[in-house]
mmCIF file of C-alpha atoms in Angstrom:
data_model
loop_
_atom_site.group_PDB
_atom_site.id
_atom_site.type_symbol
_atom_site.label_atom_id
_atom_site.label_comp_id
_atom_site.label_asym_id
_atom_site.label_seq_id
_atom_site.Cartn_x
_atom_site.Cartn_y
_atom_site.Cartn_z
ATOM 1 C CA UNK A 249 15.852 -62.104 13.884
ATOM 2 C CA UNK A 250 15.550 -58.664 12.349
ATOM 3 C CA UNK A 251 18.114 -56.007 13.129
ATOM 4 C CA UNK A 252 16.131 -52.803 13.621
ATOM 5 C CA UNK A 253 19.040 -50.593 14.598
ATOM 6 C CA UNK A 254 19.233 -49.195 11.069
ATOM 7 C CA UNK A 255 15.622 -47.997 11.058
ATOM 8 C CA UNK A 256 14.923 -46.988 14.669
ATOM 9 C CA UNK A 257 16.141 -43.614 15.965
ATOM 10 C CA UNK A 258 18.994 -43.537 18.435
ATOM 11 C CA UNK A 259 17.492 -42.108 21.637
ATOM 12 C CA UNK A 260 20.741 -42.048 23.571
ATOM 13 C CA UNK A 261 22.019 -38.607 24.554
ATOM 14 C CA UNK A 262 25.608 -37.574 24.119
ATOM 15 C CA UNK A 263 27.110 -35.393 26.805
ATOM 16 C CA UNK A 264 28.237 -32.017 25.421
ATOM 17 C CA UNK A 265 31.985 -31.495 25.419
ATOM 18 C CA UNK A 266 33.188 -29.574 28.487
ATOM 19 C CA UNK A 267 34.569 -26.825 26.253
ATOM 20 C CA UNK A 268 30.997 -25.827 25.343
ATOM 21 C CA UNK A 269 29.914 -25.471 28.969
ATOM 22 C CA UNK A 270 32.353 -22.749 29.936
ATOM 23 C CA UNK A 271 31.658 -19.046 30.352
ATOM 24 C CA UNK A 272 34.019 -18.438 27.454
ATOM 25 C CA UNK A 273 31.851 -20.559 25.150
ATOM 26 C CA UNK A 274 28.758 -18.626 26.189
ATOM 27 C CA UNK A 275 30.542 -15.342 25.505
ATOM 28 C CA UNK A 276 31.457 -16.607 22.052
ATOM 29 C CA UNK A 277 27.800 -17.413 21.409
ATOM 30 C CA UNK A 278 26.651 -13.946 22.481
ATOM 31 C CA UNK A 279 29.431 -12.310 20.496
ATOM 32 C CA UNK A 280 28.405 -14.163 17.335
ATOM 33 C CA UNK A 281 24.787 -12.955 17.428
ATOM 34 C CA UNK A 282 24.301 -10.026 15.028
ATOM 35 C CA UNK A 283 20.502 -9.645 14.877
ATOM 36 C CA UNK A 284 20.245 -8.682 18.555
ATOM 37 C CA UNK A 285 22.156 -6.243 20.716
ATOM 38 C CA UNK A 286 23.028 -8.335 23.786
ATOM 39 C CA UNK A 287 25.049 -6.702 26.544
ATOM 40 C CA UNK A 288 25.313 -6.283 30.309
ATOM 41 C CA UNK A 289 24.778 -3.228 32.486
ATOM 42 C CA UNK A 290 26.166 -2.767 35.957
ATOM 43 C CA UNK A 291 23.809 -2.087 38.840
ATOM 44 C CA UNK A 292 23.835 1.655 38.047
ATOM 45 C CA UNK A 293 23.089 1.232 34.342
ATOM 46 C CA UNK A 294 26.571 1.602 32.853
ATOM 47 C CA UNK A 295 27.449 -0.582 29.858
ATOM 48 C CA UNK A 296 29.715 -3.448 30.944
ATOM 49 C CA UNK A 297 29.895 -5.658 27.820
ATOM 50 C CA UNK A 298 29.215 -5.279 24.105
ATOM 51 C CA UNK A 299 28.556 -7.725 21.252
ATOM 52 C CA UNK A 300 28.616 -7.599 17.456
ATOM 53 C CA UNK A 301 24.850 -7.220 17.287
ATOM 54 C CA UNK A 302 25.014 -4.165 19.540
ATOM 55 C CA UNK A 303 27.736 -2.654 17.376
ATOM 56 C CA UNK A 304 25.705 -3.288 14.216
ATOM 57 C CA UNK A 305 22.410 -1.977 15.591
ATOM 58 C CA UNK A 306 23.631 0.972 17.675
ATOM 59 C CA UNK A 307 26.781 1.935 15.778
ATOM 60 C CA UNK A 308 29.231 2.058 18.698
ATOM 61 C CA UNK A 309 32.438 0.081 18.969
ATOM 62 C CA UNK A 310 33.052 -1.507 22.364
ATOM 63 C CA UNK A 311 35.776 0.987 23.241
ATOM 64 C CA UNK A 312 33.399 3.894 22.610
ATOM 65 C CA UNK A 313 30.492 2.723 24.739
ATOM 66 C CA UNK A 314 31.671 0.451 27.570
ATOM 67 C CA UNK A 315 31.525 2.438 30.809
ATOM 68 C CA UNK A 316 28.932 4.946 29.555
ATOM 69 C CA UNK A 317 25.412 5.088 30.958
ATOM 70 C CA UNK A 318 22.801 3.290 28.867
ATOM 71 C CA UNK A 319 20.595 6.402 28.815
ATOM 72 C CA UNK A 320 22.719 7.506 25.847
ATOM 73 C CA UNK A 321 20.495 5.229 23.736
ATOM 74 C CA UNK A 322 17.305 7.132 24.622
ATOM 75 C CA UNK A 323 15.835 10.215 22.890
ATOM 76 C CA UNK A 324 16.194 13.505 24.801
ATOM 77 C CA UNK A 325 12.508 13.665 25.719
ATOM 78 C CA UNK A 326 12.673 10.193 27.296
ATOM 79 C CA UNK A 327 15.799 11.171 29.226
ATOM 80 C CA UNK A 328 14.092 14.324 30.491
ATOM 81 C CA UNK A 329 11.122 12.226 31.611
ATOM 82 C CA UNK A 330 13.405 9.873 33.548
ATOM 83 C CA UNK A 331 12.511 6.825 31.473
ATOM 84 C CA UNK A 332 15.933 5.068 31.661
ATOM 85 C CA UNK A 333 15.984 5.192 35.476
ATOM 86 C CA UNK A 334 12.336 4.166 35.706
ATOM 87 C CA UNK A 335 12.965 1.201 33.382
ATOM 88 C CA UNK A 336 15.881 -0.060 35.498
ATOM 89 C CA UNK A 337 13.875 0.380 38.690
ATOM 90 C CA UNK A 338 11.009 -1.631 37.218
ATOM 91 C CA UNK A 339 13.371 -4.409 36.099
ATOM 92 C CA UNK A 340 14.997 -4.516 39.560
ATOM 93 C CA UNK A 341 11.617 -4.713 41.279
ATOM 94 C CA UNK A 342 9.814 -7.102 38.882
ATOM 95 C CA UNK A 343 12.847 -9.047 37.664
ATOM 96 C CA UNK A 344 12.184 -8.210 34.033
ATOM 97 C CA UNK A 345 10.790 -5.392 31.899
ATOM 98 C CA UNK A 346 9.947 -5.246 28.198
ATOM 99 C CA UNK A 347 9.489 -2.030 26.253
ATOM 100 C CA UNK A 348 9.152 -0.751 22.697
ATOM 101 C CA UNK A 349 10.041 2.735 21.567
ATOM 102 C CA UNK A 350 12.471 4.945 19.722
ATOM 103 C CA UNK A 351 16.174 4.618 20.446
ATOM 104 C CA UNK A 352 19.173 6.623 19.240
ATOM 105 C CA UNK A 353 22.178 5.326 17.293
ATOM 106 C CA UNK A 354 25.660 6.755 17.508
ATOM 107 C CA UNK A 355 25.069 8.837 14.362
ATOM 108 C CA UNK A 356 21.925 10.376 15.875
ATOM 109 C CA UNK A 357 19.459 8.440 13.732
ATOM 110 C CA UNK A 358 16.446 6.813 15.360
ATOM 111 C CA UNK A 359 15.274 3.230 15.214
ATOM 112 C CA UNK A 360 12.246 1.486 16.699
ATOM 113 C CA UNK A 361 13.446 -1.008 19.297
ATOM 114 C CA UNK A 362 12.046 -3.904 21.251
ATOM 115 C CA UNK A 363 13.976 -4.002 24.523
ATOM 116 C CA UNK A 364 14.055 -6.633 27.273
ATOM 117 C CA UNK A 365 15.963 -5.878 30.477
ATOM 118 C CA UNK A 366 16.439 -8.666 33.025
ATOM 119 C CA UNK A 367 17.783 -8.169 36.539
ATOM 120 C CA UNK A 368 20.837 -10.287 37.468
ATOM 121 C CA UNK A 369 21.723 -11.533 40.961
ATOM 122 C CA UNK A 370 24.667 -13.341 42.471
ATOM 123 C CA UNK A 371 24.431 -16.692 44.281
ATOM 124 C CA UNK A 372 23.363 -14.941 47.488
ATOM 125 C CA UNK A 373 20.573 -13.091 45.679
ATOM 126 C CA UNK A 374 22.259 -9.712 45.694
ATOM 127 C CA UNK A 375 21.654 -7.532 42.586
ATOM 128 C CA UNK A 376 24.730 -7.254 40.401
ATOM 129 C CA UNK A 377 23.403 -5.692 37.215
ATOM 130 C CA UNK A 378 21.167 -6.233 34.239
ATOM 131 C CA UNK A 379 21.129 -8.134 30.954
ATOM 132 C CA UNK A 380 19.780 -6.061 28.071
ATOM 133 C CA UNK A 381 18.580 -7.457 24.742
ATOM 134 C CA UNK A 382 17.576 -5.038 21.982
ATOM 135 C CA UNK A 383 16.095 -5.840 18.584
ATOM 136 C CA UNK A 384 15.722 -3.339 15.749
ATOM 137 C CA UNK A 385 12.019 -3.398 14.812
ATOM 138 C CA UNK A 386 12.062 -0.422 12.422
ATOM 139 C CA UNK A 387 11.295 -2.464 9.313
ATOM 140 C CA UNK A 388 8.393 -4.202 11.044
ATOM 141 C CA UNK A 389 7.043 -0.852 12.273
ATOM 142 C CA UNK A 390 7.259 0.632 8.794
ATOM 143 C CA UNK A 391 5.531 -2.425 7.361
ATOM 144 C CA UNK A 392 2.721 -2.058 9.899
ATOM 145 C CA UNK A 393 2.427 1.657 9.119
ATOM 146 C CA UNK A 394 2.342 0.885 5.399
ATOM 147 C CA UNK A 395 -0.357 -1.717 5.922
ATOM 148 C CA UNK A 396 -2.366 0.768 7.979
ATOM 149 C CA UNK A 397 -1.922 3.439 5.295
ATOM 150 C CA UNK A 398 -3.108 1.026 2.624
ATOM 151 C CA UNK A 399 -6.141 0.045 4.680
ATOM 152 C CA UNK A 400 -6.906 3.727 5.204
ATOM 153 C CA UNK A 401 -6.423 4.394 1.491
ATOM 154 C CA UNK A 402 -8.830 1.591 0.613
ATOM 155 C CA UNK A 403 -11.381 3.014 3.053
ATOM 156 C CA UNK A 404 -10.987 6.487 1.534
ATOM 157 C CA UNK A 405 -11.342 5.100 -2.001
ATOM 158 C CA UNK A 406 -14.549 3.300 -1.034
ATOM 159 C CA UNK A 407 -15.942 6.386 0.687
ATOM 160 C CA UNK A 408 -15.024 8.517 -2.322
ATOM 161 C CA UNK A 409 -16.753 6.164 -4.757
ATOM 162 C CA UNK A 410 -19.858 6.081 -2.553
ATOM 163 C CA UNK A 411 -19.910 9.881 -2.367
ATOM 164 C CA UNK A 412 -19.467 10.159 -6.127
ATOM 165 C CA UNK A 413 -22.373 7.783 -6.660
ATOM 166 C CA UNK A 414 -24.538 9.759 -4.221
ATOM 167 C CA UNK A 415 -23.767 13.105 -5.882
ATOM 168 C CA UNK A 416 -24.326 11.621 -9.341
ATOM 169 C CA UNK A 417 -27.746 10.326 -8.288
ATOM 170 C CA UNK A 418 -28.728 13.697 -6.844
ATOM 171 C CA UNK A 419 -27.614 15.519 -9.985
ATOM 172 C CA UNK A 420 -29.448 13.093 -12.239
ATOM 173 C CA UNK A 421 -32.617 12.554 -10.213
ATOM 174 C CA UNK A 422 -33.181 15.855 -8.405
ATOM 175 C CA UNK A 423 -31.716 18.599 -10.587
ATOM 176 C CA UNK A 424 -32.425 16.630 -13.741
ATOM 177 C CA UNK A 425 -36.096 16.358 -12.905
ATOM 178 C CA UNK A 426 -36.307 20.036 -11.969
ATOM 179 C CA UNK A 427 -34.751 21.066 -15.265
ATOM 180 C CA UNK A 428 -37.100 18.758 -17.162
ATOM 181 C CA UNK A 429 -40.081 20.372 -15.411
ATOM 182 C CA UNK A 430 -38.713 23.835 -16.154
ATOM 183 C CA UNK A 431 -38.291 22.900 -19.797
ATOM 184 C CA UNK A 432 -41.927 21.776 -19.955
ATOM 185 C CA UNK A 433 -43.113 25.034 -18.388
ATOM 186 C CA UNK A 434 -41.083 27.151 -20.794
ATOM 187 C CA UNK A 435 -42.508 25.259 -23.768
ATOM 188 C CA UNK A 436 -46.036 26.257 -22.647
ATOM 189 C CA UNK A 437 -45.381 30.002 -22.823
ATOM 190 C CA UNK A 438 -47.685 32.112 -24.991
ATOM 191 C CA UNK A 439 -46.838 31.776 -28.634
ATOM 192 C CA UNK A 440 -46.414 35.490 -29.303
ATOM 193 C CA UNK A 441 -43.327 36.222 -31.410
ATOM 194 C CA UNK A 442 -41.519 37.830 -28.460
ATOM 195 C CA UNK A 443 -42.331 34.998 -26.067
ATOM 196 C CA UNK A 444 -41.552 32.402 -28.727
ATOM 197 C CA UNK A 445 -38.038 33.808 -29.198
ATOM 198 C CA UNK A 446 -37.505 33.908 -25.434
ATOM 199 C CA UNK A 447 -38.842 30.385 -25.048
ATOM 200 C CA UNK A 448 -36.552 29.038 -27.765
ATOM 201 C CA UNK A 449 -33.489 30.660 -26.200
ATOM 202 C CA UNK A 450 -34.468 29.340 -22.762
ATOM 203 C CA UNK A 451 -35.060 25.838 -24.121
ATOM 204 C CA UNK A 452 -31.643 25.856 -25.796
ATOM 205 C CA UNK A 453 -29.968 26.928 -22.543
ATOM 206 C CA UNK A 454 -31.868 24.308 -20.552
ATOM 207 C CA UNK A 455 -30.837 21.586 -23.023
ATOM 208 C CA UNK A 456 -27.217 22.702 -22.675
ATOM 209 C CA UNK A 457 -27.464 22.587 -18.872
ATOM 210 C CA UNK A 458 -29.092 19.148 -18.962
ATOM 211 C CA UNK A 459 -26.318 17.866 -21.241
ATOM 212 C CA UNK A 460 -23.619 19.259 -18.935
ATOM 213 C CA UNK A 461 -25.408 17.813 -15.929
ATOM 214 C CA UNK A 462 -25.535 14.353 -17.473
ATOM 215 C CA UNK A 463 -21.861 14.509 -18.436
ATOM 216 C CA UNK A 464 -20.821 15.597 -14.927
ATOM 217 C CA UNK A 465 -22.966 12.902 -13.308
ATOM 218 C CA UNK A 466 -21.581 10.252 -15.658
ATOM 219 C CA UNK A 467 -18.035 11.383 -14.882
ATOM 220 C CA UNK A 468 -18.669 11.025 -11.173
ATOM 221 C CA UNK A 469 -20.220 7.596 -11.492
ATOM 222 C CA UNK A 470 -21.429 6.354 -14.884
ATOM 223 C CA UNK A 471 -24.846 4.686 -14.479
ATOM 224 C CA UNK A 472 -23.846 2.069 -17.035
ATOM 225 C CA UNK A 473 -21.222 0.711 -14.600
ATOM 226 C CA UNK A 474 -23.920 -0.159 -12.068
ATOM 227 C CA UNK A 475 -26.638 -1.028 -14.582
ATOM 228 C CA UNK A 476 -24.778 -3.044 -17.239
ATOM 229 C CA UNK A 477 -21.398 -3.890 -15.692
ATOM 230 C CA UNK A 478 -17.698 -3.261 -16.223
ATOM 231 C CA UNK A 479 -17.295 -4.200 -19.873
ATOM 232 C CA UNK A 480 -20.243 -2.069 -21.010
ATOM 233 C CA UNK A 481 -18.956 0.844 -18.908
ATOM 234 C CA UNK A 482 -15.483 0.665 -20.456
ATOM 235 C CA UNK A 483 -17.036 0.492 -23.924
ATOM 236 C CA UNK A 484 -19.067 3.618 -23.077
ATOM 237 C CA UNK A 485 -15.919 5.356 -21.764
ATOM 238 C CA UNK A 486 -13.954 4.500 -24.904
ATOM 239 C CA UNK A 487 -16.746 5.816 -27.151
ATOM 240 C CA UNK A 488 -16.864 9.029 -25.100
ATOM 241 C CA UNK A 489 -13.105 9.617 -25.480
ATOM 242 C CA UNK A 490 -13.227 8.843 -29.183
ATOM 243 C CA UNK A 491 -15.938 11.445 -29.660
ATOM 244 C CA UNK A 492 -14.540 14.168 -27.403
ATOM 245 C CA UNK A 493 -10.845 13.942 -28.334
ATOM 246 C CA UNK A 494 -10.836 12.523 -31.874
ATOM 247 C CA UNK A 495 -8.656 9.679 -30.598
ATOM 248 C CA UNK A 496 -8.318 6.254 -32.212
ATOM 249 C CA UNK A 497 -8.928 3.668 -29.500
ATOM 250 C CA UNK A 498 -8.992 -0.089 -30.109
ATOM 251 C CA UNK A 499 -10.848 -2.083 -27.462
ATOM 252 C CA UNK A 500 -10.602 -5.868 -27.193
ATOM 253 C CA UNK A 501 -12.525 -7.750 -24.479
ATOM 254 C CA UNK A 502 -12.274 -11.507 -23.942
ATOM 255 C CA UNK A 503 -14.235 -13.618 -21.484
ATOM 256 C CA UNK A 504 -17.064 -12.680 -19.160
ATOM 257 C CA UNK A 505 -17.290 -10.774 -15.877
ATOM 258 C CA UNK A 506 -17.462 -13.822 -13.588
ATOM 259 C CA UNK A 507 -15.616 -13.130 -10.341
ATOM 260 C CA UNK A 508 -15.196 -9.404 -11.003
ATOM 261 C CA UNK A 509 -16.904 -7.986 -7.921
ATOM 262 C CA UNK A 510 -18.011 -4.389 -7.363
ATOM 263 C CA UNK A 511 -14.675 -3.293 -5.898
ATOM 264 C CA UNK A 512 -12.638 -4.811 -8.718
ATOM 265 C CA UNK A 513 -15.081 -3.505 -11.321
ATOM 266 C CA UNK A 514 -14.844 0.044 -10.000
ATOM 267 C CA UNK A 515 -11.043 -0.104 -9.743
ATOM 268 C CA UNK A 516 -10.569 -1.469 -13.267
ATOM 269 C CA UNK A 517 -12.895 1.179 -14.674
ATOM 270 C CA UNK A 518 -10.963 3.925 -12.852
ATOM 271 C CA UNK A 519 -7.663 2.492 -14.115
ATOM 272 C CA UNK A 520 -8.831 2.774 -17.717
ATOM 273 C CA UNK A 521 -10.255 6.239 -17.044
ATOM 274 C CA UNK A 522 -6.998 7.451 -15.458
ATOM 275 C CA UNK A 523 -4.926 5.957 -18.277
ATOM 276 C CA UNK A 524 -7.026 7.659 -20.964
ATOM 277 C CA UNK A 525 -6.846 10.940 -19.045
ATOM 278 C CA UNK A 526 -3.040 10.670 -19.005
ATOM 279 C CA UNK A 527 -3.021 9.933 -22.734
ATOM 280 C CA UNK A 528 -5.051 13.068 -23.462
ATOM 281 C CA UNK A 529 -3.079 15.313 -21.091
ATOM 282 C CA UNK A 530 0.488 14.126 -21.553
ATOM 283 C CA UNK A 531 1.080 11.489 -24.208
ATOM 284 C CA UNK A 532 0.332 13.371 -27.449
ATOM 285 C CA UNK A 533 -0.745 9.984 -28.811
ATOM 286 C CA UNK A 534 -2.914 9.280 -31.836
ATOM 287 C CA UNK A 535 -3.706 5.638 -31.103
ATOM 288 C CA UNK A 536 -4.496 3.625 -27.973
ATOM 289 C CA UNK A 537 -5.019 -0.109 -27.563
ATOM 290 C CA UNK A 538 -6.932 -1.527 -24.594
ATOM 291 C CA UNK A 539 -7.227 -5.261 -23.939
ATOM 292 C CA UNK A 540 -9.180 -6.912 -21.126
ATOM 293 C CA UNK A 541 -9.018 -10.661 -20.629
ATOM 294 C CA UNK A 542 -10.980 -12.552 -17.989
ATOM 295 C CA UNK A 543 -9.542 -16.039 -18.092
ATOM 296 C CA UNK A 544 -9.485 -18.692 -15.410
ATOM 297 C CA UNK A 545 -9.245 -17.063 -11.970
ATOM 298 C CA UNK A 546 -7.558 -13.850 -13.118
ATOM 299 C CA UNK A 547 -8.320 -10.698 -15.017
ATOM 300 C CA UNK A 548 -5.674 -8.868 -17.021
ATOM 301 C CA UNK A 549 -5.773 -5.356 -18.415
ATOM 302 C CA UNK A 550 -3.269 -3.798 -20.806
ATOM 303 C CA UNK A 551 -3.306 -0.241 -22.119
ATOM 304 C CA UNK A 552 -0.798 0.910 -24.729
ATOM 305 C CA UNK A 553 -0.394 4.198 -26.580
ATOM 306 C CA UNK A 554 1.924 5.446 -29.334
ATOM 307 C CA UNK A 555 2.670 8.740 -27.619
ATOM 308 C CA UNK A 556 5.834 10.491 -26.524
ATOM 309 C CA UNK A 557 6.556 8.089 -23.661
ATOM 310 C CA UNK A 558 8.468 8.967 -20.504
ATOM 311 C CA UNK A 559 11.599 8.088 -18.541
ATOM 312 C CA UNK A 560 9.779 6.240 -15.756
ATOM 313 C CA UNK A 561 13.014 4.786 -14.337
ATOM 314 C CA UNK A 562 13.985 8.258 -13.140
ATOM 315 C CA UNK A 563 10.486 9.178 -11.996
ATOM 316 C CA UNK A 564 10.075 11.833 -14.679
ATOM 317 C CA UNK A 565 6.807 10.599 -16.093
ATOM 318 C CA UNK A 566 4.118 13.257 -16.293
ATOM 319 C CA UNK A 567 1.145 12.326 -14.150
ATOM 320 C CA UNK A 568 3.352 10.434 -11.675
ATOM 321 C CA UNK A 569 0.845 10.854 -8.861
ATOM 322 C CA UNK A 570 -1.816 9.336 -11.095
ATOM 323 C CA UNK A 571 0.436 6.328 -11.654
ATOM 324 C CA UNK A 572 0.968 5.977 -7.904
ATOM 325 C CA UNK A 573 -2.793 6.020 -7.404
ATOM 326 C CA UNK A 574 -3.220 3.334 -10.045
ATOM 327 C CA UNK A 575 -0.610 1.185 -8.340
ATOM 328 C CA UNK A 576 -2.347 1.565 -4.990
ATOM 329 C CA UNK A 577 -5.701 0.523 -6.466
ATOM 330 C CA UNK A 578 -4.151 -2.632 -7.887
ATOM 331 C CA UNK A 579 -2.336 -3.503 -4.654
ATOM 332 C CA UNK A 580 -5.611 -3.197 -2.751
ATOM 333 C CA UNK A 581 -6.976 -5.908 -5.046
ATOM 334 C CA UNK A 582 -3.976 -8.154 -4.359
ATOM 335 C CA UNK A 583 -2.757 -7.748 -7.925
ATOM 336 C CA UNK A 584 0.306 -6.493 -9.773
ATOM 337 C CA UNK A 585 0.846 -3.546 -12.091
ATOM 338 C CA UNK A 586 3.731 -2.808 -14.432
ATOM 339 C CA UNK A 587 4.608 0.379 -16.317
ATOM 340 C CA UNK A 588 6.815 0.241 -19.401
ATOM 341 C CA UNK A 589 7.943 3.310 -21.275
ATOM 342 C CA UNK A 590 10.867 5.255 -22.649
ATOM 343 C CA UNK A 591 11.111 8.689 -24.249
ATOM 344 C CA UNK A 592 9.606 8.492 -27.735
ATOM 345 C CA UNK A 593 8.474 4.872 -27.297
ATOM 346 C CA UNK A 594 4.905 5.210 -26.045
ATOM 347 C CA UNK A 595 3.537 3.990 -22.737
ATOM 348 C CA UNK A 596 2.299 0.561 -21.647
ATOM 349 C CA UNK A 597 0.371 -0.357 -18.507
ATOM 350 C CA UNK A 598 -0.119 -4.029 -17.616
ATOM 351 C CA UNK A 599 -2.392 -5.109 -14.769
ATOM 352 C CA UNK A 600 -3.038 -8.575 -13.368
ATOM 353 C CA UNK A 601 -5.527 -9.194 -10.542
ATOM 354 C CA UNK A 602 -6.860 -12.360 -8.894
ATOM 355 C CA UNK A 603 -10.617 -12.919 -8.913
ATOM 356 C CA UNK A 604 -12.621 -14.079 -5.929
ATOM 357 C CA UNK A 605 -14.752 -17.193 -6.062
ATOM 358 C CA UNK A 606 -13.483 -18.355 -9.454
ATOM 359 C CA UNK A 607 -11.734 -21.708 -9.792
ATOM 360 C CA UNK A 608 -8.392 -21.704 -11.560
ATOM 361 C CA UNK A 609 -9.104 -24.141 -14.368
ATOM 362 C CA UNK A 610 -5.846 -23.407 -16.155
ATOM 363 C CA UNK A 611 -2.816 -24.121 -13.980
ATOM 364 C CA UNK A 612 -0.533 -22.894 -16.742
ATOM 365 C CA UNK A 613 -2.127 -19.463 -16.834
ATOM 366 C CA UNK A 614 0.480 -16.764 -16.367
ATOM 367 C CA UNK A 615 0.268 -13.178 -15.140
ATOM 368 C CA UNK A 616 0.158 -10.181 -17.434
ATOM 369 C CA UNK A 617 2.978 -10.296 -19.970
#
């Protein structure tokens, strides 16, 4: 006969020791809680008890707060509006009330609180007071606000890119065609010496305007990004900076563009553009190295220059707002960005983003070094 007592669970229930069923044991439990302010109010709303969580969250010691009215925790505008009294009246009538809003600590600072107030009654059903549980929700509120700000930022970035593309198309298609027609009309002027000189000057000015127009349109939204893709657009951008600023730029691209969608493509292009702009404006560099690797289910981008560098640990890097914008773009893609620099040691930007719809065929692949 098999003894199954070693393998089957013991379903018998042990009675709790009497010492754990006393009011004193319950008070010890409440006193030990530090993540919640748990305390009692008398029937008029005066603080009757105080626990460690209340002291930690609200800043008062028991001797400073017991006996005072709980309205001391409310902002002045809520007190003026009668919110504390209304809250107690609602709890007394409904048995329980839950509320979220700003509350005041002893030092005057505000925190966002989730508050539950429960009416208490004696054995005959007579009201004797209230139990109040408060949780500090400030971090959660800030996280929600940050998430909302990031969603709004992503929406603004998308709207901005769409508007840039629209303006670039209008400049290229509408004004470009009008200037081309004007150029044709000027070239048909009478060939008298006076008209010929005027025509040549006008043609030169029109060519200059057309060139400026194309450069402005390309800066807003380079057609090559939409027509030929990210890698071709970055190659075009690098060639443009080489020509305009006499800058040595090494570009190394590995892999293909699989999984790099329109949003990621635009963001990566803008990252390179912003980095090169910072190099020209602030770095006093002579050489830049750009590497893009699309491997497995990730894309990495590194940009390094040999310029003057910056003390980024103390937030003294020139173009700091540009760096913040770059970081926000990467976060919107679910990626990571790292800045490395020191005075006199150049500047390095490393970006790593996940790609959508691409299988990770290399489980050992690591993020940007």
